[in-house]
mmCIF file of C-alpha atoms in Angstrom:
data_model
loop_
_atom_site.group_PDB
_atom_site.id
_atom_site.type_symbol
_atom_site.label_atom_id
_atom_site.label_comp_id
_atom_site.label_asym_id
_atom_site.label_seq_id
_atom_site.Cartn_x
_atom_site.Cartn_y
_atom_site.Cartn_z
ATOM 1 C CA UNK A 16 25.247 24.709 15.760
ATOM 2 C CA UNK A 17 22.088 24.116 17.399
ATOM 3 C CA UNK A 18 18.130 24.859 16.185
ATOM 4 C CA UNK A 19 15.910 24.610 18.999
ATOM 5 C CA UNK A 20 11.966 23.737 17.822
ATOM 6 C CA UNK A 21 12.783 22.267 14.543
ATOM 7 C CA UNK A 22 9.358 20.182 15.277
ATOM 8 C CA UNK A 23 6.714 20.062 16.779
ATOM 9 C CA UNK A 24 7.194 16.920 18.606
ATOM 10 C CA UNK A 25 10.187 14.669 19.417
ATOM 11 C CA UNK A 26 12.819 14.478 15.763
ATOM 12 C CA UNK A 27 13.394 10.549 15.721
ATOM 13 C CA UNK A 28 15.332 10.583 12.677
ATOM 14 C CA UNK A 29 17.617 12.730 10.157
ATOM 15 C CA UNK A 30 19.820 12.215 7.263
ATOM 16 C CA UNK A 31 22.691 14.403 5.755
ATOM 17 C CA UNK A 32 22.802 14.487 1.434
ATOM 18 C CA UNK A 33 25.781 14.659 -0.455
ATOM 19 C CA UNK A 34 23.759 17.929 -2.124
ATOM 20 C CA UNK A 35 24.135 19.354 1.712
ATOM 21 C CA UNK A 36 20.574 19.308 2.929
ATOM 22 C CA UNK A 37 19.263 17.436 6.366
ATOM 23 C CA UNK A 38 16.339 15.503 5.737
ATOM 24 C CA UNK A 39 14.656 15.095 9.433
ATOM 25 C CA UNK A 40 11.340 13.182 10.861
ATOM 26 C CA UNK A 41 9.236 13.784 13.683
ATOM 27 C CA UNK A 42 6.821 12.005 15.781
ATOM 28 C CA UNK A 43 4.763 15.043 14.545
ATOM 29 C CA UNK A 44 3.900 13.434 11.198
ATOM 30 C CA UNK A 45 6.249 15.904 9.362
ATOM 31 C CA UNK A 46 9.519 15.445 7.302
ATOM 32 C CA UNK A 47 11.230 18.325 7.158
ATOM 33 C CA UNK A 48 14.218 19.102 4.437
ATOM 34 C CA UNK A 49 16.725 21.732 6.044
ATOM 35 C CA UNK A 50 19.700 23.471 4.140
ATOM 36 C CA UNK A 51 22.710 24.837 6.078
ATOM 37 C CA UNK A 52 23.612 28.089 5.159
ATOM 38 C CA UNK A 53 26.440 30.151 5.864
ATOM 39 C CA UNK A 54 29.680 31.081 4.333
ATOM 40 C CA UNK A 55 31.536 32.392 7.280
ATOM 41 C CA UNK A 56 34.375 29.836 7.732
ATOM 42 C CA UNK A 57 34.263 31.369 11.807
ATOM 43 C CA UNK A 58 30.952 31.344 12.861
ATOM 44 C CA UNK A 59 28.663 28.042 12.268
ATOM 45 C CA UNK A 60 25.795 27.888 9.944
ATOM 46 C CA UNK A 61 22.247 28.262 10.373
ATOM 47 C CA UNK A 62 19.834 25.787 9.831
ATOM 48 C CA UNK A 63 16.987 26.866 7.118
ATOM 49 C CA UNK A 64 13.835 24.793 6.622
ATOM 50 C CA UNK A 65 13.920 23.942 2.352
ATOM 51 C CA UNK A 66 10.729 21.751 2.123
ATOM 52 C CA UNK A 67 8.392 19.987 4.135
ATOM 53 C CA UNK A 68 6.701 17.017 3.353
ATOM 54 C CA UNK A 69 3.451 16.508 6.049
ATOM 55 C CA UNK A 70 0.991 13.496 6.930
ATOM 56 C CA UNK A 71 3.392 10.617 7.839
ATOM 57 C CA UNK A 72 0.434 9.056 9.879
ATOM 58 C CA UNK A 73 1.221 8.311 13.759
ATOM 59 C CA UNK A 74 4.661 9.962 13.258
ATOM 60 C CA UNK A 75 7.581 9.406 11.430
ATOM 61 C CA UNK A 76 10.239 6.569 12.692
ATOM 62 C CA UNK A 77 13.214 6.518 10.106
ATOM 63 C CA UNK A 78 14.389 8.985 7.148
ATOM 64 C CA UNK A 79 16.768 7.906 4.916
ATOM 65 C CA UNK A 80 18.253 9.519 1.153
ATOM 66 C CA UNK A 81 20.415 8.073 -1.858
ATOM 67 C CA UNK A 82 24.181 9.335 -2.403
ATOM 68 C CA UNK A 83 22.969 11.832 -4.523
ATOM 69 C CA UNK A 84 19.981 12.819 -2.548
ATOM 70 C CA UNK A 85 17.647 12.090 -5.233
ATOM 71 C CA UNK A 86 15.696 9.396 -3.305
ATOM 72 C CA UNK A 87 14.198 9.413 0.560
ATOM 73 C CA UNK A 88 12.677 6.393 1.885
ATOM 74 C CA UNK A 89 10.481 7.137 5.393
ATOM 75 C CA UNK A 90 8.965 4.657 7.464
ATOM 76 C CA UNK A 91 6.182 5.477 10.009
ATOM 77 C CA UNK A 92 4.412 4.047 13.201
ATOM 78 C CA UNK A 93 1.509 2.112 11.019
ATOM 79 C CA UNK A 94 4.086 0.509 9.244
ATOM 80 C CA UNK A 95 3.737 2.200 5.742
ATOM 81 C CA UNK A 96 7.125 2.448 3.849
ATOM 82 C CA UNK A 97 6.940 5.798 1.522
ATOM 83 C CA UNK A 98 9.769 6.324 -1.502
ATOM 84 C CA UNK A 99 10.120 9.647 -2.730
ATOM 85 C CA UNK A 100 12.011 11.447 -5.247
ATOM 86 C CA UNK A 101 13.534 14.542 -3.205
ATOM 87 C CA UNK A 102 14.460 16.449 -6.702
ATOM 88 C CA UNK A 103 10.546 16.813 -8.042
ATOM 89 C CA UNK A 104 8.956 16.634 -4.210
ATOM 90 C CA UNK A 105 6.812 13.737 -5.296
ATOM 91 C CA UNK A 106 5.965 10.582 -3.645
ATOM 92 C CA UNK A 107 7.164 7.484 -5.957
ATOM 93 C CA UNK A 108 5.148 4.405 -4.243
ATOM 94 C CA UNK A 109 3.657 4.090 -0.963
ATOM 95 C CA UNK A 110 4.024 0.133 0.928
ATOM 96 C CA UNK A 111 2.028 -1.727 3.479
ATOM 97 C CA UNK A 112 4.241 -4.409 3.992
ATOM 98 C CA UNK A 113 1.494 -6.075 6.232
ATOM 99 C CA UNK A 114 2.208 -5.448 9.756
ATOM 100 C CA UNK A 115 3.790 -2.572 11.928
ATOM 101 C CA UNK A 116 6.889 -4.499 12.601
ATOM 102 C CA UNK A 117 8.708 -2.539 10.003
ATOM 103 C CA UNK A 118 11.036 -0.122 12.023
ATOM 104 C CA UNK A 119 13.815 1.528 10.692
ATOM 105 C CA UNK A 120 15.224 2.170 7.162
ATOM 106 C CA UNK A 121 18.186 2.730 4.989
ATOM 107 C CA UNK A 122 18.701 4.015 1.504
ATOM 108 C CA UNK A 123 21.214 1.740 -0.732
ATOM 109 C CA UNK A 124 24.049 4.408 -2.040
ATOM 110 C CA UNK A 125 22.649 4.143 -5.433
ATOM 111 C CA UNK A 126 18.962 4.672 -4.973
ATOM 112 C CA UNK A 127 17.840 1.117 -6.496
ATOM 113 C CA UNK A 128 17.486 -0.219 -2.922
ATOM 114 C CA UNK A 129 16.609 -0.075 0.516
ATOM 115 C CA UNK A 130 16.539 -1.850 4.023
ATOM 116 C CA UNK A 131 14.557 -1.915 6.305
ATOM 117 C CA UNK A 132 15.048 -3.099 10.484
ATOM 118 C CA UNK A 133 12.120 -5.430 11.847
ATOM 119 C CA UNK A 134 11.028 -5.257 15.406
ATOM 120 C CA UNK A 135 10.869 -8.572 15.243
ATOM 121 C CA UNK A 136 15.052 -9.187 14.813
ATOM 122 C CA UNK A 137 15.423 -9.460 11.258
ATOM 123 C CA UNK A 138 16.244 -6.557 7.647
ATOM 124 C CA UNK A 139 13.860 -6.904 4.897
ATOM 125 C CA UNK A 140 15.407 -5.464 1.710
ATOM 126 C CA UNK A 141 13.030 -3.935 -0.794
ATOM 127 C CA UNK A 142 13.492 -1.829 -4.130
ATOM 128 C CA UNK A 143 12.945 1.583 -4.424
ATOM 129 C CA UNK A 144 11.203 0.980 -7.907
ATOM 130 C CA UNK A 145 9.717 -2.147 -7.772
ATOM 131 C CA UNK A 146 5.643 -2.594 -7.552
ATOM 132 C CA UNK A 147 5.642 -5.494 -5.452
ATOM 133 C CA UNK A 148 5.587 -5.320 -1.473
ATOM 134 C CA UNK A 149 7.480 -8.468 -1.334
ATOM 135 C CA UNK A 150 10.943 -7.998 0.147
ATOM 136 C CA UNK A 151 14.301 -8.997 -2.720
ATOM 137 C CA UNK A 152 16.234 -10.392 0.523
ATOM 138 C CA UNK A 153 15.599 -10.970 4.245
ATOM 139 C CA UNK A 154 18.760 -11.032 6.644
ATOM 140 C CA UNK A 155 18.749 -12.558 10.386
ATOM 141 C CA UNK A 156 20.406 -10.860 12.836
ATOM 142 C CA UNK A 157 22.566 -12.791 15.510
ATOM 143 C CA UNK A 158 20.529 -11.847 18.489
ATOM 144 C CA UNK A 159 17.562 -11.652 16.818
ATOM 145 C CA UNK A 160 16.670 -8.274 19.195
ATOM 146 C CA UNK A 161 14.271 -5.313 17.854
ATOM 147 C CA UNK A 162 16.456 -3.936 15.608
ATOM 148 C CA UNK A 163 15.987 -0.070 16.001
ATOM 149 C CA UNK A 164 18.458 1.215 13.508
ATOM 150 C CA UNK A 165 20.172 0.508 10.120
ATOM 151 C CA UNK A 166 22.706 2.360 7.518
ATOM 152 C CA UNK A 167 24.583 1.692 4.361
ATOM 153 C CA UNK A 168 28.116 1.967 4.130
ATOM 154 C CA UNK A 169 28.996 4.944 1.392
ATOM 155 C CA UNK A 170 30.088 2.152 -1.201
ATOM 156 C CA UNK A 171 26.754 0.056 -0.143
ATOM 157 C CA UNK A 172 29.054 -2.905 0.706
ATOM 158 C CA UNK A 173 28.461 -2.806 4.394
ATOM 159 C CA UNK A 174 25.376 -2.636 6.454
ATOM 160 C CA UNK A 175 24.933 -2.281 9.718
ATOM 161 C CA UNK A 176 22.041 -2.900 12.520
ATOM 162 C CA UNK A 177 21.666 -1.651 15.905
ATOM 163 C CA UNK A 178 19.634 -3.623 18.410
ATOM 164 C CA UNK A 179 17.519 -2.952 21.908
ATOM 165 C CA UNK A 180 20.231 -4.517 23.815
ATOM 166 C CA UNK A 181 22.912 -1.676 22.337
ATOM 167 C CA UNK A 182 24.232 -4.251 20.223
ATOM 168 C CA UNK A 183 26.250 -3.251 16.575
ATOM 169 C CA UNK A 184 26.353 -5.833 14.147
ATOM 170 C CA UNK A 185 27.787 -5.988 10.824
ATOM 171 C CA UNK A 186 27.056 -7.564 7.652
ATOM 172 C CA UNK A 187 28.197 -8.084 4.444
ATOM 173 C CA UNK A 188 25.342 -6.414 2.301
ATOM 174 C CA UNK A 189 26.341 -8.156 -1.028
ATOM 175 C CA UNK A 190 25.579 -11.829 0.313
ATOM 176 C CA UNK A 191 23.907 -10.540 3.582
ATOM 177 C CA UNK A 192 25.932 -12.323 5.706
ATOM 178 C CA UNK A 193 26.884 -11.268 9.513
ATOM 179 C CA UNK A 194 30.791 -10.157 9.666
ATOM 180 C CA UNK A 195 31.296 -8.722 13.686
ATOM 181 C CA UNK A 196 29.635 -6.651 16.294
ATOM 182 C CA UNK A 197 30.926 -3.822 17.640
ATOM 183 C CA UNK A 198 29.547 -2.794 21.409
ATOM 184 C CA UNK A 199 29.540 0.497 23.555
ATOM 185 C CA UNK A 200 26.340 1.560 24.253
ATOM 186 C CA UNK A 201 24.164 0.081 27.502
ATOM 187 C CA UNK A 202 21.018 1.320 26.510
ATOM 188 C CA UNK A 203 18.701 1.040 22.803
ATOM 189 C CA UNK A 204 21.116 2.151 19.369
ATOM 190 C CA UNK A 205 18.463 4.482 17.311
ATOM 191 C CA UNK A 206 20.473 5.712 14.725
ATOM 192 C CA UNK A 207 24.006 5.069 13.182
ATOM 193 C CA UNK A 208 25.413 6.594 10.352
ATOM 194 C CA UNK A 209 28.964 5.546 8.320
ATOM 195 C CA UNK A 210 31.724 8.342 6.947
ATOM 196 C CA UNK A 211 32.167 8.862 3.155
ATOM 197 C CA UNK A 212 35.226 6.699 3.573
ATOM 198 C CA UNK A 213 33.481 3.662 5.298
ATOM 199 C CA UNK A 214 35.909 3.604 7.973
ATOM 200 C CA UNK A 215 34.184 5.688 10.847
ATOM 201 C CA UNK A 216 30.475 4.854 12.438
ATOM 202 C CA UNK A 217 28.708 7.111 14.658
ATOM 203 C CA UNK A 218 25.834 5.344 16.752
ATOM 204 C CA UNK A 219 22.975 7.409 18.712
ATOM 205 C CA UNK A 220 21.390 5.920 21.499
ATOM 206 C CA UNK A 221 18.785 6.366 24.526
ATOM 207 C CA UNK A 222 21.893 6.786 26.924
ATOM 208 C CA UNK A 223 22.067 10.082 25.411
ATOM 209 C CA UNK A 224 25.322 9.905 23.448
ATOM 210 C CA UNK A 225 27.097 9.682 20.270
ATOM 211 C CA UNK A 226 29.974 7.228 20.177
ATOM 212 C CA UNK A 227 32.314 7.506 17.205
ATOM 213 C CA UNK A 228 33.660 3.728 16.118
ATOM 214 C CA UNK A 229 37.135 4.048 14.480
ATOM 215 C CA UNK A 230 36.048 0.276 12.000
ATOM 216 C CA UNK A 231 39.661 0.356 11.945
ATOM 217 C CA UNK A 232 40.904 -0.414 15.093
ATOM 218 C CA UNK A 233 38.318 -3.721 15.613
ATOM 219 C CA UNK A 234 35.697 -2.896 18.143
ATOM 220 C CA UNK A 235 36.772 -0.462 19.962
ATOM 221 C CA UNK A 236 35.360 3.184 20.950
ATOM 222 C CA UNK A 237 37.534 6.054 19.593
ATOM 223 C CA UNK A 238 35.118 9.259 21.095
ATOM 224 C CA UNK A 239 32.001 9.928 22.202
ATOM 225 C CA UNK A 240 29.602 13.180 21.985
ATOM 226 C CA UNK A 241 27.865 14.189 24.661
ATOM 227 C CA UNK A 242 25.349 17.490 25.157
ATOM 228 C CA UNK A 243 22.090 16.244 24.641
ATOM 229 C CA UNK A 244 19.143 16.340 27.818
ATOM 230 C CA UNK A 245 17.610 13.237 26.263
ATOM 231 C CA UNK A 246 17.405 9.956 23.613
ATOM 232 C CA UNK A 247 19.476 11.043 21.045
ATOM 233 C CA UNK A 248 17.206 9.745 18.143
ATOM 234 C CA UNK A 249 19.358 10.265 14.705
ATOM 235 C CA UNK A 250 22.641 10.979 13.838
ATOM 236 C CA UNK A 251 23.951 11.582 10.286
ATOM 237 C CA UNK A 252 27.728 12.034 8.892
ATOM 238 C CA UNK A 253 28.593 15.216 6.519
ATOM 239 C CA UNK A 254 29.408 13.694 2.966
ATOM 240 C CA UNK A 255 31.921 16.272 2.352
ATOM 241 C CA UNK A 256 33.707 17.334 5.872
ATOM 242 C CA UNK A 257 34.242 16.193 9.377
ATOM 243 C CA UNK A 258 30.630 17.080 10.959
ATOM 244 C CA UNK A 259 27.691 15.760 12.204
ATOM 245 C CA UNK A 260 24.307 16.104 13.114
ATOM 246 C CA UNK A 261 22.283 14.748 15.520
ATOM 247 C CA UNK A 262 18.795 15.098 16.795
ATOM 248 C CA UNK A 263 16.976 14.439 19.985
ATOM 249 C CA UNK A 264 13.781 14.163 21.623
ATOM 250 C CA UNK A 265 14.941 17.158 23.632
ATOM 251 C CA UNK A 266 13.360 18.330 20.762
ATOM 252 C CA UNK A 267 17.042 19.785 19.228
ATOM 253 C CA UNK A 268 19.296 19.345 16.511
ATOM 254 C CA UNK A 269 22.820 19.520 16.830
ATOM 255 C CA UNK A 270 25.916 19.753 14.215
ATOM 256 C CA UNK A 271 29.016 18.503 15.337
ATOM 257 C CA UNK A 272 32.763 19.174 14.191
ATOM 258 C CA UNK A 273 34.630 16.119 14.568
ATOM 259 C CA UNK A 274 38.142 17.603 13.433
ATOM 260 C CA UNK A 275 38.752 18.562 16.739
#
């Protein structure tokens, strides 16, 4: 499935629910809620816009949800951090940590928490709740390179960072400490994205693919994706069957079946 125009501007991020809606962000200041609709087991769904939630000054970097989809976290190029709760439409708290260095951001499973990738080479971990700015845990990364995307495993136990360089690294998000890298990509990793079962990762990157890491099988590459023109931007598993989706700044979005 593919929706051509879903923004105005480049899509830099999007996230896939457990309640089955794509939650996507744009350099044009907009994040845009999408529901897939379509019943037809033979022909693919259509993508149709659900809400929209505007002025994400300077555009929006990094989208992220909850397992339940009750609670998005967005960061944005003057560094605010915003925490919403997607089932009332309202925004929760709104952060300046102090600088733009904040990049990229993931949701903890459970809502309570969320990270956040530094473009200085470390993850700041924050609360969703909480009405201080001050992070609950910071986490170095090996390389210490921008780090330009980050996810939660499904049980929260694993997180994951992808660098500049196209470096993966692992850690263990309980005690925060690095476990292995896993490499493929040449160019920048914007986006990654675990399977409900924790044991695939997909990771978008400026080289214009999608490479599917079977955790599994150690470091190796078990299949890539390749159709976009440009940076893929965001990629995001289906909690409930073997899809996809990914977004580009060829200004698309693109579902996936990986059962093939």
């Amino acid at each position: 499935t593919k929706r051509e125009n879903c923004h105005d501007d480049s899509a830099w991020s999007v996230f896939w629910t457990s309640n089955d809606k794509l939650l996507t962000g744009s350099i044009d200041e907009k994040v845009k809620v999408w529901k897939p609709v379509g019943d037809d087991e033979t022909k693919p769904p259509t993508l149709e816009l659900s809400t929209l939630y505007p002025d994400h000054f300077l555009g929006v970097i990094s989208v992220s949800a909850s397992a339940d989809g009750s609670i998005g976290v967005v960061s944005s190029l003057d560094g605010r951090l915003s925490v919403w709760d997607l089932v009332t439409e309202k925004e929760i708290r709104r952060m300046q940590p102090g600088s733009a260095d904040i990049w990229s951001v993931s949701c903890h499973p459970e809502g309570k928490l969320f990270a956040a990738g530094t473009q200085s080479g470390h993850i700041v971990v924050f609360s969703t709740d909480g009405s201080e700015d001050k992070p609950a845990a910071r986490i170095e990364v090996p390389n210490g390179k921008f780090v330009m995307s980050i996810s939660y495993s499904s049980d929260g136990q694993v997180l994951a960072s992808g660098g500049s360089d196209g470096s993966v690294s692992l850690f263990n998000a309980e005690t925060s400490t690095f476990t292995r890298r896993v490499d493929g990509h040449a160019k920048a990793v914007r986006s990654m994205s675990f399977s409900a079962d924790g044991n695939t990762l997909l990771t978008a990157s400026e080289d214009t693919t999608v490479l599917i890491h079977d955790l599994r099988q150690g470091s190796g590459v078990a299949g890539s994706l390749s159709g976009h023109d440009s940076w893929v931007l965001a990629v995001g598993h289906s909690p409930s069957r073997p899809e996809c989706v990914s977004a580009s700044s060829d200004k698309c979005v693109r579902v996936w079946d990986l059962g093939e």
